[in-house]
Coordinates of C-alpha atoms in Angstrom, one line a residue:
X1 CA 29.7 -90.2 -30.1
X2 CA 29.0 -86.7 -29.1
X3 CA 26.1 -85.3 -26.6
X4 CA 26.1 -81.6 -27.5
X5 CA 22.7 -81.2 -25.7
X6 CA 24.0 -82.3 -22.3
X7 CA 26.4 -80.2 -23.5
X8 CA 24.8 -76.9 -23.7
X9 CA 23.1 -77.7 -20.6
X10 CA 26.1 -77.4 -18.6
X11 CA 26.2 -74.2 -19.3
X12 CA 22.5 -72.8 -18.4
X13 CA 22.1 -70.8 -15.1
X14 CA 19.1 -71.4 -13.0
X15 CA 18.3 -68.3 -10.7
X16 CA 21.3 -66.2 -11.3
X17 CA 23.9 -68.8 -10.3
X18 CA 25.7 -70.9 -12.3
X19 CA 25.9 -74.3 -11.9
X20 CA 29.5 -75.7 -10.7
X21 CA 32.0 -78.5 -12.5
X22 CA 31.9 -81.3 -11.4
X23 CA 34.2 -82.5 -9.6
X24 CA 36.9 -84.2 -11.8
X25 CA 37.0 -81.3 -14.5
X26 CA 40.1 -79.8 -15.8
X27 CA 40.1 -75.7 -15.4
X28 CA 41.1 -74.7 -19.2
X29 CA 40.5 -70.9 -19.2
X30 CA 38.6 -68.0 -18.4
X31 CA 36.5 -65.9 -20.8
X32 CA 34.8 -62.0 -19.9
X33 CA 31.3 -63.2 -20.6
X34 CA 29.2 -65.9 -20.7
X35 CA 28.3 -66.5 -24.8
X36 CA 32.5 -66.2 -25.0
X37 CA 33.1 -69.3 -22.6
X38 CA 30.1 -71.4 -24.3
X39 CA 31.7 -70.1 -27.4
X40 CA 34.5 -72.2 -27.0
X41 CA 33.4 -75.0 -24.4
X42 CA 30.9 -75.8 -27.7
X43 CA 34.0 -75.4 -30.3
X44 CA 35.9 -78.2 -27.8
X45 CA 32.7 -80.3 -28.3
X46 CA 33.0 -79.5 -32.1
X47 CA 36.6 -80.7 -32.4
X48 CA 35.9 -83.8 -30.4
X49 CA 38.3 -81.6 -27.8
X50 CA 35.0 -83.1 -24.7
X51 CA 32.8 -84.2 -24.1
X52 CA 30.7 -82.0 -21.7
X53 CA 32.2 -78.5 -20.4
X54 CA 30.6 -76.1 -18.1
X55 CA 30.7 -72.4 -17.8
X56 CA 30.9 -71.2 -14.3
X57 CA 30.4 -67.5 -13.2
X58 CA 33.6 -65.8 -10.8
X59 CA 33.2 -62.6 -9.3
X60 CA 33.7 -61.0 -13.2
X61 CA 34.7 -63.6 -14.7
X62 CA 33.9 -67.0 -16.1
X63 CA 35.3 -70.2 -16.2
X64 CA 35.1 -73.3 -18.6
X65 CA 35.9 -76.6 -17.3
X66 CA 35.8 -80.0 -19.2
X67 CA 35.3 -83.6 -18.5
X68 CA 39.3 -83.5 -20.3

């Protein structure tokens, strides 16, 4: 069962700060924009590679973390 709605919620930012990945998440890649990170994260869910993802903001880049 794929839970795309909660995964997308994990990528949201609140008050300009991003959510941090879960302690056991795996680092995947970095992206120049938040939208590119979300696209990659959701694409992985759609293909069945992971169940949830987080896009965390770095200094100038967005970092994709997934649960597997």
